[in-house]
XYZ file of C-alpha atoms in Angstrom:
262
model
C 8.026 38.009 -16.589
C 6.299 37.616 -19.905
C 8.214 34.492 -20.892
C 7.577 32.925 -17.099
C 3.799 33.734 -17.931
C 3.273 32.380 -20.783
C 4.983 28.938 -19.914
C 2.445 28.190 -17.113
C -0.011 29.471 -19.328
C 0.690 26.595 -22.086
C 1.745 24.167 -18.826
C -1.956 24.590 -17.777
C -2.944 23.849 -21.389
C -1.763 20.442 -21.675
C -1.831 16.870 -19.116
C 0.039 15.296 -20.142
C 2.645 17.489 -22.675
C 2.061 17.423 -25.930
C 5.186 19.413 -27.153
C 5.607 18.523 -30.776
C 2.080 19.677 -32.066
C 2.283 22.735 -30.389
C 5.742 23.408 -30.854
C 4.616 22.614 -34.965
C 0.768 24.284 -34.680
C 2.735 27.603 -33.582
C 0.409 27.758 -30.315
C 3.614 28.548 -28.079
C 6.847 30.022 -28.556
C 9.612 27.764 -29.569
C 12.136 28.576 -26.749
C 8.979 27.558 -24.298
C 8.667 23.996 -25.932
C 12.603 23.711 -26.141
C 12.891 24.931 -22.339
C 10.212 21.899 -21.861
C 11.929 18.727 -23.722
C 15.333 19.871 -22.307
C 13.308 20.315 -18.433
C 12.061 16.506 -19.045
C 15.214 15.040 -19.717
C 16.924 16.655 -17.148
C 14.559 15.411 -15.114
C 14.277 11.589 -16.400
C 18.571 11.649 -16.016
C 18.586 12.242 -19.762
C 21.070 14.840 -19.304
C 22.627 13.466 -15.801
C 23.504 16.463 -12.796
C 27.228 17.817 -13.176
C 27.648 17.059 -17.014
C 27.353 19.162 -19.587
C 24.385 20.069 -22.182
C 24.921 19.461 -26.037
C 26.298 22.339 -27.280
C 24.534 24.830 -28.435
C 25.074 24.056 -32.200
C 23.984 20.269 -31.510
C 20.867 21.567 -29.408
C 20.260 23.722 -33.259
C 20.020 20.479 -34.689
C 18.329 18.696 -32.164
C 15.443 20.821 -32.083
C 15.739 22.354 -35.201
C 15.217 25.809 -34.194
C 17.641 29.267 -33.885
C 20.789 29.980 -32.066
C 18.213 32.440 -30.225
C 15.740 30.117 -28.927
C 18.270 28.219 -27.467
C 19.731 30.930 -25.887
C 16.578 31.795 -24.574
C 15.048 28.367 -23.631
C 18.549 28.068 -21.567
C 18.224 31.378 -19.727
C 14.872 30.166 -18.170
C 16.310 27.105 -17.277
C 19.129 29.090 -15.611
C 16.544 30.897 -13.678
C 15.520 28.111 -12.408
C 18.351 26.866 -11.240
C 18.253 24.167 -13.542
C 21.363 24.710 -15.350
C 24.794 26.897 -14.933
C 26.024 28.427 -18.180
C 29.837 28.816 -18.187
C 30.999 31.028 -20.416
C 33.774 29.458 -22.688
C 32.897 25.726 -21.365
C 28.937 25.113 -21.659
C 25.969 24.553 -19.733
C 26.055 21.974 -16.760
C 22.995 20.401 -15.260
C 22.805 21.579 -11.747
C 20.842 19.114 -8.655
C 17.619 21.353 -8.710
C 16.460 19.160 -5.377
C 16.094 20.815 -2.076
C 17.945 19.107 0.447
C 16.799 19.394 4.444
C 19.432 18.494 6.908
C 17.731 16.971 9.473
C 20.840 17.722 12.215
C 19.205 20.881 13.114
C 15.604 21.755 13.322
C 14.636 23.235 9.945
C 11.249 23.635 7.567
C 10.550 22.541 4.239
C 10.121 26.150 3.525
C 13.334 27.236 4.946
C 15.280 24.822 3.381
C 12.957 25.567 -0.122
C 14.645 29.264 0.383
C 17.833 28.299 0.819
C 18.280 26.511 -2.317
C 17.300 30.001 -3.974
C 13.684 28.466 -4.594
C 11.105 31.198 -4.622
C 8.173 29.975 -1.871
C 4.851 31.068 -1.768
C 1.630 29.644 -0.267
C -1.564 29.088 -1.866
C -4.747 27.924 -0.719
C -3.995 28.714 3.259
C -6.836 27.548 5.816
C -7.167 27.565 9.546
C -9.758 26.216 11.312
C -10.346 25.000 14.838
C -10.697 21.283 15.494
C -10.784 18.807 18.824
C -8.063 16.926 20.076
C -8.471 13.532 18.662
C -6.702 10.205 20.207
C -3.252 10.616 17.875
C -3.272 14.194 18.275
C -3.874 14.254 22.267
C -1.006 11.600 21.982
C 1.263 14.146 20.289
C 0.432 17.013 21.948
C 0.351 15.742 24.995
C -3.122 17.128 25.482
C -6.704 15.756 26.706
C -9.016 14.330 23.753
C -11.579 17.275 23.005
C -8.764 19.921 23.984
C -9.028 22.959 21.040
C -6.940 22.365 18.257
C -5.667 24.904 15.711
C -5.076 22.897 12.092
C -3.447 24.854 9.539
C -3.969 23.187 5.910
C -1.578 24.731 2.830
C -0.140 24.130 -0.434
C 3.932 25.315 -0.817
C 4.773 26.676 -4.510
C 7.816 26.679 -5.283
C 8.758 29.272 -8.502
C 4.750 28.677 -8.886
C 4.859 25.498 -9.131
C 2.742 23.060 -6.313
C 5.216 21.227 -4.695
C 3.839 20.227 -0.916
C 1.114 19.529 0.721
C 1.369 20.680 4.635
C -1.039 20.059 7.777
C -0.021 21.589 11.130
C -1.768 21.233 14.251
C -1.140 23.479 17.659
C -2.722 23.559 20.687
C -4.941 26.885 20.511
C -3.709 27.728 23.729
C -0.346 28.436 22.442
C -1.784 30.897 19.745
C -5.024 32.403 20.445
C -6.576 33.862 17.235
C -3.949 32.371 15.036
C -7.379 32.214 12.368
C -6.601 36.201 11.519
C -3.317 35.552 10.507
C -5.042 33.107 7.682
C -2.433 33.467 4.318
C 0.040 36.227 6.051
C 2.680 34.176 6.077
C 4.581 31.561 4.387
C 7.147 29.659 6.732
C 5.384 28.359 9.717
C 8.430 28.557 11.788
C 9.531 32.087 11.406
C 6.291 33.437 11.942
C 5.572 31.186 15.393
C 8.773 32.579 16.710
C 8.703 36.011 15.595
C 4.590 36.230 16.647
C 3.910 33.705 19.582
C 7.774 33.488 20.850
C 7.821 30.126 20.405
C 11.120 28.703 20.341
C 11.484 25.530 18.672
C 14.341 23.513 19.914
C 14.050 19.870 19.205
C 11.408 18.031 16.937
C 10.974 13.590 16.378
C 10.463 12.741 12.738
C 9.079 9.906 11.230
C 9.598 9.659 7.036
C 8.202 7.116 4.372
C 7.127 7.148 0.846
C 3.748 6.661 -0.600
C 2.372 7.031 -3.807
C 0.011 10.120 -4.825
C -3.902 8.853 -4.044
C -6.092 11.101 -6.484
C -7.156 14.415 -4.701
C -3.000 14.973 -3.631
C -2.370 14.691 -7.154
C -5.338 17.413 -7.550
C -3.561 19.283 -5.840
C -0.252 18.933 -6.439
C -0.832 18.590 -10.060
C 1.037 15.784 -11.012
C -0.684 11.980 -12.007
C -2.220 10.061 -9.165
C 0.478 7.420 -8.505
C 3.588 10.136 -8.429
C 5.682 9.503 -5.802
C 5.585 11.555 -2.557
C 8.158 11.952 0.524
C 6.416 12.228 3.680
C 7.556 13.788 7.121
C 5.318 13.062 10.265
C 7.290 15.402 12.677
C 6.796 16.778 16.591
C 8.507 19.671 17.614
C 9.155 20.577 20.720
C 9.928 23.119 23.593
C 11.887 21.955 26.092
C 10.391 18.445 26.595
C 6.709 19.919 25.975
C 5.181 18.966 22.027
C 4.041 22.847 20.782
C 2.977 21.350 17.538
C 3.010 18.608 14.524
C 3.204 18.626 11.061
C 2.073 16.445 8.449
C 3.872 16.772 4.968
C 3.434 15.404 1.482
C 6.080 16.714 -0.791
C 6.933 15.706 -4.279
C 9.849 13.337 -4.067
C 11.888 13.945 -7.020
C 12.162 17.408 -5.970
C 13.417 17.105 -2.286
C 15.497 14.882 -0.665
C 16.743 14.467 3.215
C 19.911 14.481 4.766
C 21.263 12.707 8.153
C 24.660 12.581 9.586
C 25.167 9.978 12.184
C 27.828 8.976 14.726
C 28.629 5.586 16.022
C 26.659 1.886 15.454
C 23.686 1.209 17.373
């Protein structure tokens, strides 16, 4: 817990990562700015998924520190789900991305969970807004009709990873404002609390770049790129809500199985 701690601690320090001086000023633990540079080129394909880390004498030499900081800086990364060490063989980079089959109806947060991602939400707020022309059109509900919008940001191990909007007609669920930050997966909670059963859902998916606040927010540059799902889910044939999601892409990715040519 300490170790976890004091990395976000020194992440908040530093945009953009200055690892050598403070890895050579003493201002963080080693293993923290060794967990870092190995993190990075993991991430950059460095060290590619399914292939092995240097060995731990090479990663000595490398970064010129202990046998223990290595050890150390690759049990966080394990934690992470970064890496898997195998005893006798090494350390293979793992694919740390989230995947979300989109052949059955699931959430970013439920698919977030399944990859063994620890989820929580920060900065929850629900507020009651009019049908406007798109949203009527989604909903299937007059312009002006009461609107409840949910507005989040999904952590994932801490970290921000999404930004999600969700809009419901307030009919559906009244006083859905008390339940503001008491729970994290939209899904689970609108079947376990409203009994609504979601059985179908439309999405529509594109890229964009990060514009300045969702990098705020997300706290990555402003230009990082972001996946976006636009989805409608559905009852029956009746819309019961949308959602509007920004996710970071090089942490999620989508996948569709199809059947026959159009």
């Amino acid at each position: 817990m300490n170790m976890l701690k004091e990395r976000r601690n020194y992440e908040n320090q530093l945009l953009p990562y200055d690892f050598h001086n403070y890895f050579t000023m003493g201002k963080v633990p080693a293993y923290i700015v060794v967990h870092d540079l190995i993190k990075l080129k993991i991430k950059d394909g460095t060290y590619p998924v399914s292939e092995f880390l240097p060995t731990e004498p090479e990663l000595e030499k490398i970064y010129k520190v202990s046998r223990t900081t290595i050890r150390t800086a690759m049990e966080i990364l394990k934690d992470e789900g970064l890496v898997e060490i195998r005893q006798g063989r090494g350390t293979i980079v793992l694919d740390s991305r989230a995947v979300q089959s989109l052949n059955k109806v699931t959430s970013v947060t439920e698919s977030l969970r399944n990859r063994g991602f620890d989820v929580r939400t920060k900065s929850m707020y629900i507020d009651i807004i009019h049908a406007t022309e798109r949203l009527g059109k989604e909903l299937d509900q007059p312009i002006g009709t009461p609107i409840a919008r949910i507005q989040r940001i999904q952590l994932i191990n801490e970290k921000p990873i999404a930004i999600i909007k969700d809009y419901l007609p307030y009919a559906l669920v009244p006083n859905i404002e008390q339940f503001t930050n008491k729970f994290n997966g939209l899904y689970e909670f609108l079947e376990q609390q409203y009994h609504l059963e979601i059985e179908s859902a439309d999405d529509r998916i594109f890229a964009k770049s990060a514009d300045f606040a969702e990098s705020e927010m997300l706290a990555v540059l402003p230009g990082t790129a972001l996946l976006c799902i636009q989805r409608i889910c559905y009852k029956g044939k009746e819309p019961i809500f949308s959602d509007d999601v920004c996710i970071l892409g090089d942490q999620y990715e989508l996948s569709i199985s199809s059947k026959g040519r159009y």
